[in-house]
Amino acid sequence: APVTITNTDLGGQISFAPATYLVAESAGSVTLVVRRTGGLAGNVSVGFTTDVIVPASPNRATSDDFTAVKGRLTFGFGNTSATIVVPIMRDDGIEPTESFQVKLFDAQGGATLPGPSVATVTIADLDPVVQFSGKFLGNFPQVVRTGSLATPVTVGYVATDGSAVAGSDYVLAEGTLTFKPNVAVQYIPLTIIGDNIAEGSETFTIALRNPSAPARLGPASVREFMIADNDFGGTVGFEATLYSVIEGGTVDVAIVRTGGAGTVLTVQWQAGPGSATPGVDFTPASGSVTFSPNERRKTFTISALTDAIAEEGESVDLTLSVPVGAATLGRAKTTLSIRDAPPVVEEGSRRAP
């Protein structure tokens, strides 16, 4: 009978098996397998290091992506495999695929390194990323997740007022979206409140927050939304180009509008610049009027203040403004002239010549 005698005194050949690895950034570590073939002798060792960075990769992993390790693997009698564990570090940023290498060197105990003696580890950012897509279903903003769809993911959302006000222009309570496994799209239940107020476009912000692990927020996790106003307040302007008042008196300044009769429209007015001084020569210096539906003419009152100074007539410009897109301005400016009160002469007195 033929008998085969195996020479167990050989160190064998040592190599990576396999020589390429793909690991998720959230995995925490990657385990590389080193095999020995062609020998079972004891006291065989090989050095390893992660100091070698992939030279040809445009996305080289750095010390922020993994923890460098260095040491020696020892094979006892009959051992044919060993492992190298490299810690992988996770951060909150979204990164492209990155790579590094682990190298075997200096085999001892009669072993050789025929290859592959270099293993390439690719770190993939496979964690779910949640953010706005920029799309809508009706008025519902779309939120998407990319990356792994294997696990359920939750993310909260909250709205913040801008020029639009919650309860008056829109309705959105704080809430949470739930992505079930293999679900990549969800919608935020936003309600826009319609009105007949000509107020121009208004904005508010919705922010995603507190995603469940291992998901994280993408760069489009905060989005400003604009409510386009489909009401139009017509054309508004001052009724006259000049208004006049005597010190101590009052004057009603009229604003008129054409078109847009079915809407509510608020018009702001502001005094200045001019030779007359607000608070000294007249009051108030600013204000607003609101046109109700079907109102065509509104007035506001300015009071001319009395002083003991004899001075020539003073004047001030009055200017109108409305929210952008709410209405068209016609005569947007007028001038208010303030004249000194006539002197008062008592009976029996003579005026100086």
Tab-separated table of C-alpha atoms in Angstrom:
chain	number	residue	atom	x	y	z
A	1	ALA	CA	0.000	0.000	0.000
A	2	PRO	CA	1.379	3.450	-0.890
A	3	VAL	CA	2.063	5.674	2.126
A	4	THR	CA	2.394	9.515	1.874
A	5	ILE	CA	4.508	11.315	4.437
A	6	THR	CA	3.676	15.069	4.785
A	7	ASN	CA	6.609	17.282	5.618
A	8	THR	CA	5.268	19.397	8.495
A	9	ASP	CA	8.569	21.200	8.926
A	10	LEU	CA	7.836	23.608	6.022
A	11	GLY	CA	6.911	27.213	6.762
A	12	GLY	CA	4.623	27.452	3.724
A	13	GLN	CA	3.401	30.378	1.671
A	14	ILE	CA	1.541	33.266	3.315
A	15	SER	CA	-0.894	35.589	1.497
A	16	PHE	CA	-4.129	37.544	1.825
A	17	ALA	CA	-7.256	35.589	0.933
A	18	PRO	CA	-9.150	37.540	-0.310
A	19	ALA	CA	-7.051	40.578	-1.221
A	20	THR	CA	-9.932	43.109	-1.555
A	21	TYR	CA	-12.460	44.174	1.090
A	22	LEU	CA	-15.514	46.431	1.077
A	23	VAL	CA	-16.619	47.788	4.444
A	24	ALA	CA	-19.340	50.211	5.516
A	25	GLU	CA	-18.161	53.291	7.374
A	26	SER	CA	-20.538	52.406	10.218
A	27	ALA	CA	-19.193	48.843	10.574
A	28	GLY	CA	-16.656	49.841	13.237
A	29	SER	CA	-13.886	47.609	11.917
A	30	VAL	CA	-12.789	45.382	9.046
A	31	THR	CA	-11.252	41.905	9.477
A	32	LEU	CA	-8.658	40.785	6.919
A	33	VAL	CA	-7.860	37.063	6.535
A	34	VAL	CA	-4.285	35.841	6.054
A	35	ARG	CA	-3.874	32.231	4.808
A	36	ARG	CA	-0.943	29.816	4.968
A	37	THR	CA	-0.580	27.001	2.459
A	38	GLY	CA	2.088	24.401	1.766
A	39	GLY	CA	3.387	24.058	5.332
A	40	LEU	CA	2.339	23.393	8.920
A	41	ALA	CA	5.490	24.215	10.857
A	42	GLY	CA	5.265	26.200	14.071
A	43	ASN	CA	6.961	29.427	15.008
A	44	VAL	CA	6.204	31.026	11.635
A	45	SER	CA	5.440	34.756	11.578
A	46	VAL	CA	4.841	37.655	9.219
A	47	GLY	CA	4.728	41.412	9.775
A	48	PHE	CA	1.832	43.659	8.721
A	49	THR	CA	1.179	47.408	8.520
A	50	THR	CA	-1.513	49.823	7.346
A	51	ASP	CA	1.009	52.529	6.559
A	52	VAL	CA	0.662	52.045	2.818
A	53	ILE	CA	-1.963	54.343	1.261
A	54	VAL	CA	-3.373	53.478	-2.146
A	55	PRO	CA	-1.184	55.666	-4.411
A	56	ALA	CA	-3.413	55.561	-7.486
A	57	SER	CA	-6.730	56.237	-5.744
A	58	PRO	CA	-8.244	59.717	-6.168
A	59	ASN	CA	-10.025	59.180	-2.853
A	60	ARG	CA	-7.338	58.145	-0.414
A	61	ALA	CA	-8.429	57.208	3.081
A	62	THR	CA	-6.669	59.128	5.837
A	63	SER	CA	-6.186	58.862	9.568
A	64	ASP	CA	-9.678	60.348	9.948
A	65	ASP	CA	-11.131	57.259	8.265
A	66	PHE	CA	-9.302	54.352	9.934
A	67	THR	CA	-6.891	53.647	12.761
A	68	ALA	CA	-3.463	52.530	11.612
A	69	VAL	CA	-2.340	49.165	12.982
A	70	LYS	CA	1.052	47.447	12.866
A	71	GLY	CA	2.386	44.173	14.242
A	72	ARG	CA	3.201	40.499	13.552
A	73	LEU	CA	1.042	37.455	12.997
A	74	THR	CA	2.342	34.150	14.398
A	75	PHE	CA	1.352	30.709	13.054
A	76	GLY	CA	1.690	27.839	15.506
A	77	PHE	CA	2.098	24.229	14.461
A	78	GLY	CA	-0.800	23.277	12.221
A	79	ASN	CA	-2.291	26.780	12.053
A	80	THR	CA	-3.269	27.818	8.534
A	81	SER	CA	-5.000	31.185	9.024
A	82	ALA	CA	-4.835	34.402	11.052
A	83	THR	CA	-6.703	37.710	11.014
A	84	ILE	CA	-5.884	41.426	11.105
A	85	VAL	CA	-8.539	43.794	12.553
A	86	VAL	CA	-8.433	47.451	11.463
A	87	PRO	CA	-10.739	49.928	13.261
A	88	ILE	CA	-12.925	52.043	10.910
A	89	MET	CA	-14.014	55.482	12.075
A	90	ARG	CA	-17.414	56.966	11.306
A	91	ASP	CA	-18.081	60.710	10.993
A	92	ASP	CA	-21.180	62.788	10.331
A	93	GLY	CA	-20.124	64.027	6.914
A	94	ILE	CA	-21.144	62.489	3.611
A	95	GLU	CA	-18.041	61.258	1.841
A	96	PRO	CA	-17.151	59.487	-1.401
A	97	THR	CA	-15.724	55.962	-1.391
A	98	GLU	CA	-12.197	55.903	0.107
A	99	SER	CA	-9.459	53.250	0.118
A	100	PHE	CA	-6.341	52.202	2.018
A	101	GLN	CA	-4.014	49.177	1.937
A	102	VAL	CA	-2.590	46.645	4.361
A	103	LYS	CA	0.798	45.108	3.543
A	104	LEU	CA	2.454	41.843	4.645
A	105	PHE	CA	6.254	41.813	4.978
A	106	ASP	CA	9.224	40.026	6.557
A	107	ALA	CA	8.003	36.430	6.643
A	108	GLN	CA	10.063	34.305	9.081
A	109	GLY	CA	10.264	30.647	10.093
A	110	GLY	CA	10.795	29.426	6.564
A	111	ALA	CA	7.657	30.988	5.129
A	112	THR	CA	7.508	32.966	1.895
A	113	LEU	CA	5.255	35.730	0.517
A	114	PRO	CA	4.358	34.706	-3.046
A	115	GLY	CA	1.419	37.131	-3.064
A	116	PRO	CA	-0.974	38.667	-2.863
A	117	SER	CA	0.862	40.333	-0.003
A	118	VAL	CA	-1.093	43.618	-0.237
A	119	ALA	CA	-4.838	43.872	0.501
A	120	THR	CA	-6.995	46.851	-0.496
A	121	VAL	CA	-9.779	47.998	1.833
A	122	THR	CA	-12.517	50.237	0.423
A	123	ILE	CA	-14.629	52.231	2.874
A	124	ALA	CA	-18.103	52.942	1.529
A	125	ASP	CA	-20.452	55.474	3.067
A	126	LEU	CA	-23.466	53.141	3.091
A	127	ASP	CA	-25.342	54.747	5.982
A	128	PRO	CA	-28.824	56.041	5.124
A	129	VAL	CA	-28.841	59.781	4.332
A	130	VAL	CA	-32.102	61.717	4.791
A	131	GLN	CA	-32.822	65.089	3.156
A	132	PHE	CA	-35.293	67.080	1.050
A	133	SER	CA	-35.435	66.151	-2.632
A	134	GLY	CA	-36.872	69.480	-3.814
A	135	LYS	CA	-39.984	67.732	-5.165
A	136	PHE	CA	-43.582	67.925	-3.958
A	137	LEU	CA	-46.774	65.878	-3.955
A	138	GLY	CA	-49.308	68.670	-4.147
A	139	ASN	CA	-48.033	70.967	-1.383
A	140	PHE	CA	-46.396	68.097	0.534
A	141	PRO	CA	-42.560	68.391	0.499
A	142	GLN	CA	-40.798	65.147	-0.448
A	143	VAL	CA	-38.126	63.701	1.860
A	144	VAL	CA	-35.872	60.934	0.554
A	145	ARG	CA	-33.313	58.592	2.008
A	146	THR	CA	-30.365	57.203	0.097
A	147	GLY	CA	-27.851	54.538	1.018
A	148	SER	CA	-28.960	51.364	2.736
A	149	LEU	CA	-32.722	50.676	2.744
A	150	ALA	CA	-32.464	47.542	4.863
A	151	THR	CA	-33.460	49.007	8.235
A	152	PRO	CA	-36.297	51.289	9.361
A	153	VAL	CA	-35.357	54.958	9.762
A	154	THR	CA	-37.157	57.814	11.495
A	155	VAL	CA	-36.512	61.557	11.199
A	156	GLY	CA	-38.218	64.497	12.876
A	157	TYR	CA	-39.233	67.811	11.318
A	158	VAL	CA	-40.133	71.261	12.635
A	159	ALA	CA	-41.238	74.496	10.930
A	160	THR	CA	-39.989	78.014	11.701
A	161	ASP	CA	-41.817	81.204	10.703
A	162	GLY	CA	-40.305	83.680	8.314
A	163	SER	CA	-42.597	86.250	6.745
A	164	ALA	CA	-45.226	83.487	6.678
A	165	VAL	CA	-46.867	82.800	10.045
A	166	ALA	CA	-47.975	79.388	11.294
A	167	GLY	CA	-51.724	79.228	11.793
A	168	SER	CA	-52.340	82.175	9.458
A	169	ASP	CA	-50.451	81.189	6.313
A	170	TYR	CA	-49.657	77.510	6.828
A	171	VAL	CA	-50.290	74.615	9.213
A	172	LEU	CA	-47.541	72.178	10.202
A	173	ALA	CA	-47.112	70.707	13.666
A	174	GLU	CA	-43.843	69.106	14.740
A	175	GLY	CA	-43.781	65.504	13.639
A	176	THR	CA	-41.808	62.414	12.631
A	177	LEU	CA	-41.492	60.588	9.325
A	178	THR	CA	-40.974	56.816	9.369
A	179	PHE	CA	-39.200	55.009	6.533
A	180	LYS	CA	-39.975	51.294	6.643
A	181	PRO	CA	-37.413	48.844	5.187
A	182	ASN	CA	-37.030	49.296	1.414
A	183	VAL	CA	-38.979	52.599	1.524
A	184	ALA	CA	-36.999	55.551	0.171
A	185	VAL	CA	-39.613	58.356	-0.059
A	186	GLN	CA	-41.897	60.065	2.458
A	187	TYR	CA	-43.900	63.330	2.468
A	188	ILE	CA	-44.412	66.029	5.108
A	189	PRO	CA	-48.144	66.825	5.581
A	190	LEU	CA	-48.022	70.589	4.987
A	191	THR	CA	-51.218	72.641	4.667
A	192	ILE	CA	-51.204	76.079	3.008
A	193	ILE	CA	-54.013	78.397	4.145
A	194	GLY	CA	-55.728	80.367	1.411
A	195	ASP	CA	-56.952	83.942	1.975
A	196	ASN	CA	-57.937	87.026	0.006
A	197	ILE	CA	-55.114	89.148	1.389
A	198	ALA	CA	-52.738	90.724	-1.099
A	199	GLU	CA	-49.496	90.331	0.845
A	200	GLY	CA	-46.912	89.159	-1.675
A	201	SER	CA	-44.874	85.984	-1.462
A	202	GLU	CA	-44.049	84.771	2.054
A	203	THR	CA	-41.505	82.300	3.347
A	204	PHE	CA	-41.002	79.816	6.172
A	205	THR	CA	-38.455	77.083	6.896
A	206	ILE	CA	-38.735	73.364	7.600
A	207	ALA	CA	-35.782	71.597	9.239
A	208	LEU	CA	-35.244	67.845	9.482
A	209	ARG	CA	-33.722	66.692	12.768
A	210	ASN	CA	-32.827	63.740	15.017
A	211	PRO	CA	-32.540	60.912	12.480
A	212	SER	CA	-32.414	57.439	14.014
A	213	ALA	CA	-29.063	55.627	13.898
A	214	PRO	CA	-27.329	54.828	11.653
A	215	ALA	CA	-29.047	57.402	9.412
A	216	ARG	CA	-27.814	60.979	9.209
A	217	LEU	CA	-28.914	64.250	7.677
A	218	GLY	CA	-27.808	65.266	4.203
A	219	PRO	CA	-26.833	68.786	3.122
A	220	ALA	CA	-30.429	69.555	2.068
A	221	SER	CA	-31.894	68.882	5.520
A	222	VAL	CA	-33.077	72.500	5.986
A	223	ARG	CA	-35.180	74.105	3.295
A	224	GLU	CA	-36.894	77.475	2.898
A	225	PHE	CA	-40.335	77.339	1.325
A	226	MET	CA	-42.103	80.212	-0.410
A	227	ILE	CA	-45.874	80.633	-0.480
A	228	ALA	CA	-46.736	82.296	-3.784
A	229	ASP	CA	-49.531	84.842	-3.322
A	230	ASN	CA	-52.258	84.518	-5.957
A	231	ASP	CA	-54.091	87.604	-4.646
A	232	PHE	CA	-53.398	91.006	-6.164
A	233	GLY	CA	-54.327	94.313	-4.574
A	234	GLY	CA	-54.462	96.420	-7.715
A	235	THR	CA	-52.692	99.773	-8.118
A	236	VAL	CA	-52.358	102.188	-5.202
A	237	GLY	CA	-51.051	105.738	-4.925
A	238	PHE	CA	-51.505	109.124	-3.307
A	239	GLU	CA	-54.578	110.980	-4.473
A	240	ALA	CA	-52.764	114.336	-4.769
A	241	THR	CA	-49.243	115.489	-5.454
A	242	LEU	CA	-49.254	118.115	-2.681
A	243	TYR	CA	-50.852	118.478	0.752
A	244	SER	CA	-50.698	121.596	2.899
A	245	VAL	CA	-51.258	122.216	6.592
A	246	ILE	CA	-50.823	125.180	8.976
A	247	GLU	CA	-48.997	124.791	12.276
A	248	GLY	CA	-51.399	123.564	14.922
A	249	GLY	CA	-53.701	122.025	12.328
A	250	THR	CA	-54.223	118.582	10.809
A	251	VAL	CA	-54.448	117.270	7.296
A	252	ASP	CA	-55.968	114.073	5.914
A	253	VAL	CA	-53.761	112.435	3.287
A	254	ALA	CA	-55.649	110.164	0.894
A	255	ILE	CA	-54.498	106.918	-0.767
A	256	VAL	CA	-56.609	105.488	-3.563
A	257	ARG	CA	-56.507	102.163	-5.393
A	258	THR	CA	-57.806	100.837	-8.662
A	259	GLY	CA	-58.294	97.150	-9.355
A	260	GLY	CA	-57.861	94.393	-6.782
A	261	ALA	CA	-61.134	95.352	-5.136
A	262	GLY	CA	-61.838	91.852	-3.773
A	263	THR	CA	-58.697	91.700	-1.654
A	264	VAL	CA	-57.383	93.028	1.626
A	265	LEU	CA	-54.302	95.190	1.112
A	266	THR	CA	-52.094	96.941	3.666
A	267	VAL	CA	-50.091	99.937	2.471
A	268	GLN	CA	-47.225	101.406	4.486
A	269	TRP	CA	-46.325	105.101	4.421
A	270	GLN	CA	-43.160	106.821	5.590
A	271	ALA	CA	-42.216	110.498	6.019
A	272	GLY	CA	-38.837	111.904	5.005
A	273	PRO	CA	-36.566	113.342	3.944
A	274	GLY	CA	-37.404	117.046	4.032
A	275	SER	CA	-36.854	120.294	5.896
A	276	ALA	CA	-39.617	119.463	8.387
A	277	THR	CA	-38.520	117.301	11.332
A	278	PRO	CA	-40.646	114.380	12.606
A	279	GLY	CA	-41.686	114.859	16.229
A	280	VAL	CA	-40.798	118.558	16.085
A	281	ASP	CA	-42.772	119.883	13.148
A	282	PHE	CA	-45.288	117.071	12.611
A	283	THR	CA	-46.448	113.683	13.876
A	284	PRO	CA	-46.625	110.747	13.210
A	285	ALA	CA	-43.677	109.947	10.959
A	286	SER	CA	-44.950	106.632	9.611
A	287	GLY	CA	-47.955	104.360	9.586
A	288	SER	CA	-50.168	102.174	7.443
A	289	VAL	CA	-53.667	101.900	6.059
A	290	THR	CA	-55.544	98.712	5.221
A	291	PHE	CA	-58.009	98.456	2.369
A	292	SER	CA	-60.862	96.055	3.042
A	293	PRO	CA	-62.481	94.269	0.078
A	294	ASN	CA	-64.123	96.797	-2.277
A	295	GLU	CA	-62.581	99.810	-0.508
A	296	ARG	CA	-61.105	102.319	-2.953
A	297	ARG	CA	-59.974	105.206	-0.768
A	298	LYS	CA	-58.272	105.395	2.639
A	299	THR	CA	-56.877	108.350	4.573
A	300	PHE	CA	-54.454	108.927	7.399
A	301	THR	CA	-54.063	112.090	9.482
A	302	ILE	CA	-50.921	114.111	10.096
A	303	SER	CA	-50.809	116.802	12.788
A	304	ALA	CA	-48.615	119.892	12.345
A	305	LEU	CA	-46.997	120.880	15.638
A	306	THR	CA	-46.879	124.505	16.824
A	307	ASP	CA	-43.650	126.211	17.790
A	308	ALA	CA	-42.683	129.813	18.626
A	309	ILE	CA	-40.144	130.052	15.849
A	310	ALA	CA	-40.857	132.296	12.911
A	311	GLU	CA	-39.691	130.320	9.909
A	312	GLU	CA	-40.362	129.937	6.297
A	313	GLY	CA	-42.556	127.109	5.115
A	314	GLU	CA	-41.193	123.572	5.623
A	315	SER	CA	-41.957	120.425	3.745
A	316	VAL	CA	-41.490	116.664	3.888
A	317	ASP	CA	-41.898	113.871	1.351
A	318	LEU	CA	-44.324	111.039	2.024
A	319	THR	CA	-43.621	107.670	0.394
A	320	LEU	CA	-45.766	104.547	-0.035
A	321	SER	CA	-44.616	100.920	-0.013
A	322	VAL	CA	-46.291	97.511	-0.349
A	323	PRO	CA	-44.960	93.937	-0.121
A	324	VAL	CA	-43.280	92.752	-3.311
A	325	GLY	CA	-45.903	91.316	-5.618
A	326	ALA	CA	-48.868	92.433	-3.503
A	327	ALA	CA	-49.827	95.458	-5.619
A	328	THR	CA	-48.521	97.996	-8.090
A	329	LEU	CA	-47.513	101.458	-6.940
A	330	GLY	CA	-48.941	104.388	-8.856
A	331	ARG	CA	-48.180	107.825	-7.371
A	332	ALA	CA	-45.840	106.544	-4.689
A	333	LYS	CA	-44.716	109.966	-3.413
A	334	THR	CA	-46.369	113.214	-2.388
A	335	THR	CA	-45.201	116.346	-0.572
A	336	LEU	CA	-46.571	117.748	2.670
A	337	SER	CA	-46.081	121.491	3.106
A	338	ILE	CA	-46.218	122.961	6.634
A	339	ARG	CA	-46.792	126.723	6.943
A	340	ASP	CA	-46.355	128.997	9.948
A	341	ALA	CA	-49.537	129.988	11.714
A	342	PRO	CA	-50.494	133.678	11.070
A	343	PRO	CA	-49.500	136.013	13.922
A	344	VAL	CA	-52.150	136.807	16.530
A	345	VAL	CA	-52.674	140.553	17.298
A	346	GLU	CA	-54.611	141.602	20.392
A	347	GLU	CA	-57.227	144.369	20.237
A	348	GLY	CA	-55.791	147.842	20.853
A	349	SER	CA	-52.271	146.817	20.073
A	350	ARG	CA	-50.216	148.102	17.217
A	351	ARG	CA	-48.035	146.014	15.046
A	352	ALA	CA	-44.521	147.273	14.509
A	353	PRO	CA	-44.151	148.938	11.137
